[in-house]
CSV table of C-alpha atoms in Angstrom, one decimal:
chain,number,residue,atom,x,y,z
Z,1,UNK,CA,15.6,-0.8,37.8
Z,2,UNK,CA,17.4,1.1,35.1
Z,3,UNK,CA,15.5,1.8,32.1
Z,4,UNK,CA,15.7,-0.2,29.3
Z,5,UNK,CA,16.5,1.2,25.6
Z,6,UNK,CA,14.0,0.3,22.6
Z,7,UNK,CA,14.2,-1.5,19.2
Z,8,UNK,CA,12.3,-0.3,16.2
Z,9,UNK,CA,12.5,-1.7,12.8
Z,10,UNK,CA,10.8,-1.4,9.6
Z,11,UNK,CA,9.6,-4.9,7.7
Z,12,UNK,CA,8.3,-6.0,4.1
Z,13,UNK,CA,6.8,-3.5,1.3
Z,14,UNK,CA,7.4,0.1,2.9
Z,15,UNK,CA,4.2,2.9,2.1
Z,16,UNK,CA,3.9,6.4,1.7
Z,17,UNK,CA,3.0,6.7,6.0
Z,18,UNK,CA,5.4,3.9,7.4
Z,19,UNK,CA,8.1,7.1,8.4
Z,20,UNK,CA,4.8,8.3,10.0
Z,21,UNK,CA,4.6,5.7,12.5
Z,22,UNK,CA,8.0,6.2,13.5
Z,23,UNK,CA,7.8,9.6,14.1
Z,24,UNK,CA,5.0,8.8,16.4
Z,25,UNK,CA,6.8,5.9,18.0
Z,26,UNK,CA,10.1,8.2,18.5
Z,27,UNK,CA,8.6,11.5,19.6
Z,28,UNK,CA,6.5,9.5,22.1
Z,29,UNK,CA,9.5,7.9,23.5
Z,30,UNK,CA,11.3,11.0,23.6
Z,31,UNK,CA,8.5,12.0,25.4
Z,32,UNK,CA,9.2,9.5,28.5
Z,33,UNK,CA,13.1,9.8,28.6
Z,34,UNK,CA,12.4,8.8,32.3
Z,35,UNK,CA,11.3,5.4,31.6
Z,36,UNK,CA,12.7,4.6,28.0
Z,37,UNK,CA,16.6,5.5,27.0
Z,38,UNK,CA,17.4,5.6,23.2
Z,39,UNK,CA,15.7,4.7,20.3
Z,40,UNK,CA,17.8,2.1,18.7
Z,41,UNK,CA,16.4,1.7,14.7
Z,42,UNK,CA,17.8,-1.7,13.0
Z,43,UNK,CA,19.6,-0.6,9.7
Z,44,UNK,CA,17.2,-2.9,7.2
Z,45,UNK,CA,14.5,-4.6,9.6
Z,46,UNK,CA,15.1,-7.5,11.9
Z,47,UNK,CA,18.3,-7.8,10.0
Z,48,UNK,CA,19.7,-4.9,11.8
Z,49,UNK,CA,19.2,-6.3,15.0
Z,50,UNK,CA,20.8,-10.1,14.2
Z,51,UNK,CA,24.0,-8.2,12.5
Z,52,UNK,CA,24.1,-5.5,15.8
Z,53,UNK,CA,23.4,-3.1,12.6
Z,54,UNK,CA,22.0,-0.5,14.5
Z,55,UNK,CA,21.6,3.1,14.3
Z,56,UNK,CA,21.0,5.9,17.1
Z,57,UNK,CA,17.9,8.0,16.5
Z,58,UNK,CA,18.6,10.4,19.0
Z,59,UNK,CA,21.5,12.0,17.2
Z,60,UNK,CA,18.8,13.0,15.0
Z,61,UNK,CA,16.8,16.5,16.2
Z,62,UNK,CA,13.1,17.0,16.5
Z,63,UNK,CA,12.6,18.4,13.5
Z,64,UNK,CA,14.5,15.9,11.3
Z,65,UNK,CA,12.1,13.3,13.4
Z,66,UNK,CA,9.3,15.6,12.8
Z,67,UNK,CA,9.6,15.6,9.0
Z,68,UNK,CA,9.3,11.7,8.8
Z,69,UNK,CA,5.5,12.3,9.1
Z,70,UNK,CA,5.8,13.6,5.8
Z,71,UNK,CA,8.2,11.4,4.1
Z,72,UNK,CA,7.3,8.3,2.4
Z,73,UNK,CA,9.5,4.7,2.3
Z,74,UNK,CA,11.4,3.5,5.1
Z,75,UNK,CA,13.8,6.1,6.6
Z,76,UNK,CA,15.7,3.1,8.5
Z,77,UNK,CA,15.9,0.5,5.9
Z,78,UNK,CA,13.3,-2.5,5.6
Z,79,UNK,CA,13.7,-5.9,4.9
Z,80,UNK,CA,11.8,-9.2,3.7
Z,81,UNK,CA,13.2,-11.5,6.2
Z,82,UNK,CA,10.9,-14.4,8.1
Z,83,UNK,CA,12.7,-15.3,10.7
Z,84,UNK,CA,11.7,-19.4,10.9
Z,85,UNK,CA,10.8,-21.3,14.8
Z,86,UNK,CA,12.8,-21.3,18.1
Z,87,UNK,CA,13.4,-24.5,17.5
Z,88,UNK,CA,14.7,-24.7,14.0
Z,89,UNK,CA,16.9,-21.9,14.4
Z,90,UNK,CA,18.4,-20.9,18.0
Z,91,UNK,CA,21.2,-19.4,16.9
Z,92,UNK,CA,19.2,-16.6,15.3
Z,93,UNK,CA,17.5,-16.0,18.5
Z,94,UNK,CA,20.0,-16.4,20.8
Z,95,UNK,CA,22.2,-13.7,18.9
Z,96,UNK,CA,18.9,-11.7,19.1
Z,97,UNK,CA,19.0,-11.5,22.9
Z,98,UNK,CA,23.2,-11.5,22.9
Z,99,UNK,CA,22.6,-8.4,21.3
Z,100,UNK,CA,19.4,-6.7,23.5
Z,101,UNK,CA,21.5,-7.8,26.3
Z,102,UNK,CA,24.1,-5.9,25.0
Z,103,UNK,CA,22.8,-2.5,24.3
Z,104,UNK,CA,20.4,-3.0,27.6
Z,105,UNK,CA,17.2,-3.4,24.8
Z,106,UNK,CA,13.9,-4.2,26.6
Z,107,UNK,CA,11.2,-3.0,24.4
Z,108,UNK,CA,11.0,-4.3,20.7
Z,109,UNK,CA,8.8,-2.5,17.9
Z,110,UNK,CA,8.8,-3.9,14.7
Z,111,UNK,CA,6.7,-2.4,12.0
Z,112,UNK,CA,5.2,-4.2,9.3
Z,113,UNK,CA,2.3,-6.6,7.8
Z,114,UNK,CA,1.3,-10.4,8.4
Z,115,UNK,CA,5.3,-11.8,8.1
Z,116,UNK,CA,6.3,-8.9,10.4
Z,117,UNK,CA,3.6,-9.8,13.0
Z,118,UNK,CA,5.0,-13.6,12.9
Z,119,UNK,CA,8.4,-12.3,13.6
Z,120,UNK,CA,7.3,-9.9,16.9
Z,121,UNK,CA,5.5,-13.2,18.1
Z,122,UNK,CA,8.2,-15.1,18.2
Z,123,UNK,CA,10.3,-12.5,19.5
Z,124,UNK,CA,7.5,-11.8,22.4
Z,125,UNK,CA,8.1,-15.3,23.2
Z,126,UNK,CA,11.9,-15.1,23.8
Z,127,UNK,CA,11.2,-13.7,28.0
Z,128,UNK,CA,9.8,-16.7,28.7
Z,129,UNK,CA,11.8,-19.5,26.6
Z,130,UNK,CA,14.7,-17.7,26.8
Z,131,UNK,CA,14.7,-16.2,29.9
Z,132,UNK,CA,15.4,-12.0,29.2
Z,133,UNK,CA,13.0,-10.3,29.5
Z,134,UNK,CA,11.8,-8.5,26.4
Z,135,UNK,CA,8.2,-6.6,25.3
Z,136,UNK,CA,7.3,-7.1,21.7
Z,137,UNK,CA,5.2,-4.6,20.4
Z,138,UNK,CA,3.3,-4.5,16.7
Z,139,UNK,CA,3.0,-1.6,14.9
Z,140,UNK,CA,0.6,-2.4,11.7
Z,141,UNK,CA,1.6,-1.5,8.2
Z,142,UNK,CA,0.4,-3.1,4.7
Z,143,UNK,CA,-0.8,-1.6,1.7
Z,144,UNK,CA,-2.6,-4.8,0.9
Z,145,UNK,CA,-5.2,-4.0,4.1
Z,146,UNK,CA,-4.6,-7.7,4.7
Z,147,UNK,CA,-4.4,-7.9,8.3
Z,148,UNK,CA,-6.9,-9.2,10.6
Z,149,UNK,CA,-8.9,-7.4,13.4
Z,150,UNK,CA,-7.8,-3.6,12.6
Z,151,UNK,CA,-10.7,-2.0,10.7
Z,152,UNK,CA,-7.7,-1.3,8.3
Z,153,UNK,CA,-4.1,-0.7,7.9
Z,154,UNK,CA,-1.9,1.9,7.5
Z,155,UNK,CA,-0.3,2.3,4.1
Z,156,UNK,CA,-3.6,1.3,2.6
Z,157,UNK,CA,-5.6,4.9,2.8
Z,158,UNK,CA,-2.8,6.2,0.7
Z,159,UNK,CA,-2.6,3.8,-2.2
Z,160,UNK,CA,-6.3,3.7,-2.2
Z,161,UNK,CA,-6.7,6.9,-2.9
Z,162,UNK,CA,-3.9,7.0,-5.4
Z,163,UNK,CA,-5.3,4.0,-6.9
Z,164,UNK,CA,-8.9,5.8,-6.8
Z,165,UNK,CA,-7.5,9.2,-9.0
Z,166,UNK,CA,-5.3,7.6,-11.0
Z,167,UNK,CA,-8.2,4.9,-12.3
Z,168,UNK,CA,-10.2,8.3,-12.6
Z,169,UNK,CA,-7.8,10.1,-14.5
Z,170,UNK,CA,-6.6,7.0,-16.9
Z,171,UNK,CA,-10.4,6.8,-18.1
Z,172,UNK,CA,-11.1,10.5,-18.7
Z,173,UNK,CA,-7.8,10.4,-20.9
Z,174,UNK,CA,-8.6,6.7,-22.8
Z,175,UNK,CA,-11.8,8.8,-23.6
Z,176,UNK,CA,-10.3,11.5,-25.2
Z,177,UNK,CA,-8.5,8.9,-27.2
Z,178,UNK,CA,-11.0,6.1,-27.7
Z,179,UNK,CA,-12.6,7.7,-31.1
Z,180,UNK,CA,-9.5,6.8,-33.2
Z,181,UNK,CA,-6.8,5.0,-31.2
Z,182,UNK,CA,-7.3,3.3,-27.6
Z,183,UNK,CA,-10.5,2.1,-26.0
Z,184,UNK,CA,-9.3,0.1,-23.4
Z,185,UNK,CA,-6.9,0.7,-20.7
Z,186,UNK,CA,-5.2,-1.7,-18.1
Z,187,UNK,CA,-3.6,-1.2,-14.9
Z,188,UNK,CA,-2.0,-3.5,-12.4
Z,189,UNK,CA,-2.3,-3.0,-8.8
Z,190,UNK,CA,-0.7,-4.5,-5.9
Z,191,UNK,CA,-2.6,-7.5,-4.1
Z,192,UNK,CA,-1.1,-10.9,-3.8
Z,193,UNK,CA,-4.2,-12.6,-2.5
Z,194,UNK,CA,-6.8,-9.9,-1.1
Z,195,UNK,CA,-8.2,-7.2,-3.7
Z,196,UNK,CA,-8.7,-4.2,-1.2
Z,197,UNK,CA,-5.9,-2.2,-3.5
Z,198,UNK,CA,-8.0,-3.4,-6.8
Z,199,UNK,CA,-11.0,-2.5,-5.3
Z,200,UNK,CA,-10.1,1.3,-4.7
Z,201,UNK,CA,-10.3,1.4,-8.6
Z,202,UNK,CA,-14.4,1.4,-8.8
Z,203,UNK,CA,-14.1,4.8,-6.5
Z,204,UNK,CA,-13.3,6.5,-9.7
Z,205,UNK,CA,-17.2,5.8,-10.5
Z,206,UNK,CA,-19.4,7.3,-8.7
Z,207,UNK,CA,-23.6,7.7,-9.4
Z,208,UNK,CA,-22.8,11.6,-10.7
Z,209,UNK,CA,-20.2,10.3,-12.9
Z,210,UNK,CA,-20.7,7.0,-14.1
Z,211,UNK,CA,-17.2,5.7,-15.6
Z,212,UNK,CA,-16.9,2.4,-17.4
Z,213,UNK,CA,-14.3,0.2,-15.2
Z,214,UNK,CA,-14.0,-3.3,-14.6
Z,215,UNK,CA,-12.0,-4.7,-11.5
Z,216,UNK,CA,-10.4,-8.2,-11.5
Z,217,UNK,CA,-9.8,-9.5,-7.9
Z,218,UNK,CA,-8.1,-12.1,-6.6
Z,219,UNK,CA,-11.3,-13.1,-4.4
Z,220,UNK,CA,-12.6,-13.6,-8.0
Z,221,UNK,CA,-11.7,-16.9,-10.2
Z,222,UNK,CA,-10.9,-15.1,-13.9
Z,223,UNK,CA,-13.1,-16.4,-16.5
Z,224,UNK,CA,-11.9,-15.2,-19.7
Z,225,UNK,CA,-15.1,-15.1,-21.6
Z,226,UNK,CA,-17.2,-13.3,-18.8
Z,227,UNK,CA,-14.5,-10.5,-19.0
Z,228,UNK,CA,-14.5,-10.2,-22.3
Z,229,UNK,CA,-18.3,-9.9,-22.7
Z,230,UNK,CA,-18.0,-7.3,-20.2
Z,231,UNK,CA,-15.3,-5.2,-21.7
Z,232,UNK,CA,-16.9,-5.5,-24.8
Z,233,UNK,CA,-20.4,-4.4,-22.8
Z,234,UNK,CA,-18.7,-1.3,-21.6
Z,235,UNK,CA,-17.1,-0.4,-24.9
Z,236,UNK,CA,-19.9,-0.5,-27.2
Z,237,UNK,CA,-21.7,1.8,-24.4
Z,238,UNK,CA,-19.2,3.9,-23.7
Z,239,UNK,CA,-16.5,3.9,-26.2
Z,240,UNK,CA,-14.1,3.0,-24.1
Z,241,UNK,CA,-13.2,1.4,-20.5
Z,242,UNK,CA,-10.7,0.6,-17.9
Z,243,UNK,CA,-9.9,-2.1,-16.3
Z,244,UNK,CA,-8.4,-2.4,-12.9
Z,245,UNK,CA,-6.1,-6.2,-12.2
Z,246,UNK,CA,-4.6,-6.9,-9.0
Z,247,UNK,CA,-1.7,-8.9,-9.2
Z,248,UNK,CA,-2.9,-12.0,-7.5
Z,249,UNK,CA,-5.8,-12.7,-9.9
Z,250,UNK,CA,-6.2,-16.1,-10.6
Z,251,UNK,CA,-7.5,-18.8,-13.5
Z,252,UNK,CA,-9.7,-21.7,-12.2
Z,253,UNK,CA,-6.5,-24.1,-12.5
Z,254,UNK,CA,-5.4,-22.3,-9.5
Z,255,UNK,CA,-2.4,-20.5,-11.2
Z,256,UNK,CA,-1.6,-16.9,-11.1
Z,257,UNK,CA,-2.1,-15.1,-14.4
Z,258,UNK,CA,1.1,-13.3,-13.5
Z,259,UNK,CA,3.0,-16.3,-11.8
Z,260,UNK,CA,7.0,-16.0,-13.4
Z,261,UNK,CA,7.9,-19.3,-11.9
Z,262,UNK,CA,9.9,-16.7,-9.2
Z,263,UNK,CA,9.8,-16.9,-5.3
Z,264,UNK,CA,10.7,-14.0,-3.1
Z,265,UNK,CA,12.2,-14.4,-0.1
Z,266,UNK,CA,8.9,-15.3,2.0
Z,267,UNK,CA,8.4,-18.3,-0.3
Z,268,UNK,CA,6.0,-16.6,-1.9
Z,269,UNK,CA,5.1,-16.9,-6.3
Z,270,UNK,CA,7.1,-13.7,-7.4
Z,271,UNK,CA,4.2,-11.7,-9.2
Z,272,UNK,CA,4.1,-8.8,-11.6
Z,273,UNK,CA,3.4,-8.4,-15.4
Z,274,UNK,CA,-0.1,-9.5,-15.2
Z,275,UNK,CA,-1.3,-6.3,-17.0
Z,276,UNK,CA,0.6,-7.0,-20.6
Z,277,UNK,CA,-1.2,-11.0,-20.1
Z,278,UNK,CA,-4.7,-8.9,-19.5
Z,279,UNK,CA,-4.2,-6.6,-22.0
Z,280,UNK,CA,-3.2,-9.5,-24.9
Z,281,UNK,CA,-6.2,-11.0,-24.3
Z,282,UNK,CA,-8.6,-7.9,-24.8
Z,283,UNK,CA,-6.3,-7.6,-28.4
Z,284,UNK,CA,-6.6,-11.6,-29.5
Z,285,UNK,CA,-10.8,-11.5,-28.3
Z,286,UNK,CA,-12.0,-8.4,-28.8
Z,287,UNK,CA,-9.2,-6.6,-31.6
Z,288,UNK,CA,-9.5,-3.2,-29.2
Z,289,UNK,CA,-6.3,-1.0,-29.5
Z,290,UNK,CA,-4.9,-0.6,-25.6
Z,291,UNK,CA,-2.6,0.3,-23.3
Z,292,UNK,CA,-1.7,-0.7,-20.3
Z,293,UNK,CA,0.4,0.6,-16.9
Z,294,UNK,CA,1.6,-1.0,-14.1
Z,295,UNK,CA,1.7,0.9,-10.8
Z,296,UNK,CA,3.9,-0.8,-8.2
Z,297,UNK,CA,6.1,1.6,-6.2
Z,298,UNK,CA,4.9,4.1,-7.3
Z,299,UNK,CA,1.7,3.2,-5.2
Z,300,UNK,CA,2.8,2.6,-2.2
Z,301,UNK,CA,5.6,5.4,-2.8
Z,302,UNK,CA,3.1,8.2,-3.5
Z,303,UNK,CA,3.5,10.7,-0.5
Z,304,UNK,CA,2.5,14.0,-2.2
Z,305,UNK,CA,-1.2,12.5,-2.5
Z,306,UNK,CA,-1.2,10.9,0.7
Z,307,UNK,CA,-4.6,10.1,2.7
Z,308,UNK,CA,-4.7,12.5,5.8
Z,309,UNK,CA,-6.6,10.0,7.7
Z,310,UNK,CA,-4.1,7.5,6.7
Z,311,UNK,CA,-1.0,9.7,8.1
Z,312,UNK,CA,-3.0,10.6,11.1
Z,313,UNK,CA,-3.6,6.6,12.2
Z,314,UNK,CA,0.2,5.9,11.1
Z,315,UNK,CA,1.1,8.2,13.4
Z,316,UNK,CA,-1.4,7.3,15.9
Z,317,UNK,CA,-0.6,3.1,15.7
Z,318,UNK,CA,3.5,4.4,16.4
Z,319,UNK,CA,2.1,6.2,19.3
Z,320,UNK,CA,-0.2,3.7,20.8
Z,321,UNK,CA,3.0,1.1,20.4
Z,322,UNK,CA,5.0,3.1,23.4
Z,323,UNK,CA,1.7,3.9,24.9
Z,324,UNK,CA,1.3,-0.2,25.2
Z,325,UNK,CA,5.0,-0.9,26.1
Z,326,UNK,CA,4.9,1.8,28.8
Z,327,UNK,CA,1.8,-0.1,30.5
Z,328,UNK,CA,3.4,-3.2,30.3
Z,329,UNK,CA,1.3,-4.7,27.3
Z,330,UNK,CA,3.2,-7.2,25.6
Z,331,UNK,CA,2.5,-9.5,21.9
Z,332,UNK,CA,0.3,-7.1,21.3
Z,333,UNK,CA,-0.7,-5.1,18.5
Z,334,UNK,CA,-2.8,-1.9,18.5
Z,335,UNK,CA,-5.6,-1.3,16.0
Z,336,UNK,CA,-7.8,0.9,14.2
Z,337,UNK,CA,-11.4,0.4,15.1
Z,338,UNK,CA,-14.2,1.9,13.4
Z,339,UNK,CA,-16.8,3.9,15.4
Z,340,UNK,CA,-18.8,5.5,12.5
Z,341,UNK,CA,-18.7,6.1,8.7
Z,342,UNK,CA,-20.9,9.5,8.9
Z,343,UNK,CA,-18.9,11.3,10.2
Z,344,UNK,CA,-15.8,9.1,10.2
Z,345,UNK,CA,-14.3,8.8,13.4
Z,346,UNK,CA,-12.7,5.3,14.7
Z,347,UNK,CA,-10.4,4.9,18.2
Z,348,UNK,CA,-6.8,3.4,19.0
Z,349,UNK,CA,-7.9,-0.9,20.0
Z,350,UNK,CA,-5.7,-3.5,20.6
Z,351,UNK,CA,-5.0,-7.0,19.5
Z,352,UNK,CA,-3.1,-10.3,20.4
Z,353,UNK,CA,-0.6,-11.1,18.0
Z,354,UNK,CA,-1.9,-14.7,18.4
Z,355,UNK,CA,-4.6,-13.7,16.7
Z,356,UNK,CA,-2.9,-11.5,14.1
Z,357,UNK,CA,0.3,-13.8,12.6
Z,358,UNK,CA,-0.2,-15.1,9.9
Z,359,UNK,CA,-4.0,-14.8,9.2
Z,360,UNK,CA,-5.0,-13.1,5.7
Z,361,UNK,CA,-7.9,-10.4,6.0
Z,362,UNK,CA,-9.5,-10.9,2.3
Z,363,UNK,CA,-12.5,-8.9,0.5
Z,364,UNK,CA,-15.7,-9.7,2.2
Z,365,UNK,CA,-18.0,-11.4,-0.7
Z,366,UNK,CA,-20.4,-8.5,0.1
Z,367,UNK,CA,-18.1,-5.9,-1.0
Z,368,UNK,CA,-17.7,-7.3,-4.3
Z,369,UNK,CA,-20.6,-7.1,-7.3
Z,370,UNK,CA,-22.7,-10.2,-8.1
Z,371,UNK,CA,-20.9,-10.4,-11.7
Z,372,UNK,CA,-17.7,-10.1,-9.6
Z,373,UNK,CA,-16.4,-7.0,-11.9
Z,374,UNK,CA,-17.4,-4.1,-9.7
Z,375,UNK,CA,-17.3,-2.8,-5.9
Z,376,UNK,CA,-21.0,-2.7,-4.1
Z,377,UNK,CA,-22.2,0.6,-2.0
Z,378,UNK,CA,-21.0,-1.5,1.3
Z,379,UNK,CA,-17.8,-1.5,0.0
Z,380,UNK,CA,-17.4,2.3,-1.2
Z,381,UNK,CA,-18.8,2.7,2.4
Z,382,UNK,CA,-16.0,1.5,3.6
Z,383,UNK,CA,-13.8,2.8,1.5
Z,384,UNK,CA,-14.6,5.9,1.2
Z,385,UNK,CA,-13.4,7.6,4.5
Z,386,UNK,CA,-10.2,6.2,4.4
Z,387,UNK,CA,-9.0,8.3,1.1
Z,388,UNK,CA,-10.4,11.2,2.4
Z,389,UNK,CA,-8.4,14.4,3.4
Z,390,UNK,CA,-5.1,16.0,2.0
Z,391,UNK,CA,-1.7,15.8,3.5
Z,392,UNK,CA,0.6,17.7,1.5
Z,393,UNK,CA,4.5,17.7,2.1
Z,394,UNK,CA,6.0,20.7,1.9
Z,395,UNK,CA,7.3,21.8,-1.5
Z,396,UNK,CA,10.2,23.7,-2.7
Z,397,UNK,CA,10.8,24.6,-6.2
Z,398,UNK,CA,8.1,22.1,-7.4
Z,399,UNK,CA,9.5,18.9,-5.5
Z,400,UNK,CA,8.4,17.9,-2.0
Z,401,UNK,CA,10.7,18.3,0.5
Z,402,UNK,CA,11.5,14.7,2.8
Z,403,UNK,CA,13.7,14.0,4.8
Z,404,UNK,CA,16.9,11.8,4.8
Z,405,UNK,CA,18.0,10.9,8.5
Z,406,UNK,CA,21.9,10.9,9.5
Z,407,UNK,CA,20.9,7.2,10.6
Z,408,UNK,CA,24.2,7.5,12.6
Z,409,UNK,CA,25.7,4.1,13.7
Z,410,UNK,CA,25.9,2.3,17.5
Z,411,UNK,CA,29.3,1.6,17.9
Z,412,UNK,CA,29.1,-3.1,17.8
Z,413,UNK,CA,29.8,-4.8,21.3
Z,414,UNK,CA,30.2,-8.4,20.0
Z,415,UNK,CA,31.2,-10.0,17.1
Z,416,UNK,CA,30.2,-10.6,13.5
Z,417,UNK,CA,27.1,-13.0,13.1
Z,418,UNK,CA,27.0,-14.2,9.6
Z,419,UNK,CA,23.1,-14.9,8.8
């Protein structure tokens, strides 16, 4: 049997590591020339494969490769893109196969979180309803850690700890400034529904240094009046205090505090801007002078203070996908499972994307304080290991050095699908 050329394609939110699993999945590849041909990438997620979009990664050398470990966002182009049942629309999946068939495609690799595991499902499915035969491999990515069954994901570690020093840093300078101008500080994290991202904030606190922060989750119904007795608490103890909102924190009417009225193109409320809403009501109950910051890409963009153990499981999960292809595993999804927190050390596992599409991992209630303000020692427990370690690009004249790819085109076969 000839051997078959591979799909890879990069889905949703991209990280700081995302480039990381590729490299694994590509140098592993070129590892096994004798069983898998070229690398195909899809120029912008699935997109690139329904629009024969496609670009050859092997007109790219090792080293080029080699420095996506260290470059953050998606080197290929992602996408937010939900492709919807065989059966609603089998156009879209029958140009999916016109075009594997054309460029002799056998293994797919599509890298991304909960909407990205829906989409290598159904496109697992296509060997046996559609009759070509076609093995759909996972790779896991998410800054939200929302995924099920993998101890966590990649792209988390990294905004974690980003999350972790920039709380840390935010309160020592709100306490230089507390005497006389602000006291209170807020800053919005990413986290739709699940407040892993938020909850990285109470590492800035530790029992050597006690700092004065108060996380809102999403797990967490806001009730204006307990927060403000706690802000107001922490003030009058400290001075000053922080305070830590993921986006997806809601009211007890069921609304998001930051809901625009917006839907992206997963359906989903379009969030952002719940920081200015916290920080107006610290001002109108409490009269406390504040600021407030909004992180977003620069999160899950934030390479030069990437986790090592992050990179290292990106890297590993890209790996493991060719490793799973290669023994003919297919709808699968490989994993990160936890061995031990001291020392760290967890293994490559595997899961059945049955079991991963669309299922939401949220924050255990054990990881979160009684008062529902704080993170408990379980928690930092967990936490803990996965910001640890530095990963440092390398720099030149001050700025990190990544990497842009050629990202040279396949030459199209058929015709133009409109989407």
């Amino acid at each position: 049997m000839a051997k078959k050329n591979a799909f890879y394609a990069q889905s949703g939110g991209v990280t700081a590591v995302i480039n990381a699993s590729a490299c694994g999945l590509i140098e592993t590849a070129r590892m096994h020339k004798d069983k898998i041909g070229k690398v195909y990438a899809g120029r912008n997620g699935i997109i690139g494969a329904l629009t024969e979009d496609l670009i050859d990664t092997s007109k790219d050398t090792a080293k080029a490769i080699a420095a996506l470990r260290h470059t953050p966002s998606g080197a290929f182009g992602s996408c937010r893109f939900k492709m919807k049942s065989l059966e609603e629309n089998k156009l879209q999946y029958e140009r999916l196969i016109e075009v594997f068939k054309a460029h002799n495609i056998g293994y797919f690799f599509y890298n991304g979180g909960g909407d990205s595991a829906d989409t290598c499902l159904k496109v697992s499915q296509l060997s046996e309803k559609m009759g070509y035969p076609i093995q759909a491999i996972h790779v896991p990515k998410t800054v939200d850690n929302d995924l099920p069954i993998t101890d966590n994901c990649p792209g988390f570690g990294s905004v974690a700890k980003y999350i972790a020093v920039s709380t840390l840093e935010a309160t020592f300078d709100v306490a230089s400034m507390c005497k006389t101008s602000t006291k209170v500080f807020v800053l919005e994290v990413m986290g739709r529904h699940a407040g892993w991202i938020a909850a990285a904030g109470g590492l800035a606190s530790t029992k050597d240094a006690e700092q004065p922060i108060v996380i809102l989750f999403p797990e967490v119904t806001f009730n204006k009046e307990k927060f403000l007795a706690r802000v107001d608490e922490l003030v009058k103890k400290f001075g000053y205090c922080t305070v830590v909102v993921s986006e997806g924190v809601m009211s007890a009417d069921g609304k998001f505090l930051a809901d625009q009225g917006l839907k992206d193109a997963f359906g989903h409320a379009q969030l952002g801007g719940v920081a200015p809403v916290v920080a107006n009501i610290v001002r109108e109950g409490l009269g406390l002078k504040y600021h407030w910051g909004v992180a977003d890409y620069l999160q899950r963009a934030a390479r030069h203070i990437a986790s090592k153990s992050d990179v290292d499981q990106a890297y590993a999960m890209g790996k493991a996908a060719v490793e799973f292809a290669l023994k003919g595993h297919n709808s699968v999804m490989p994993t990160i499972d936890r061995v031990s927190n001291q020392p760290y050390k967890w293994k490559v596992g595997m899961a059945q994307l049955s079991k991963v599409a669309n299922v939401e991992k949220m924050m255990p209630k054990n990881f979160i304080t009684k008062d529902g303000f704080g993170i408990t020692e379980k928690c930092r427990e967990y936490l803990a290991p996965l910001i640890k370690g530095e990963d440092y690009p390398p720099y030149k004249d001050g700025l990190p050095q990544y990497v842009r790819l050629k990202n040279v085109a396949v030459p199209k076969k058929l015709d133009e699908f409109k989407l």
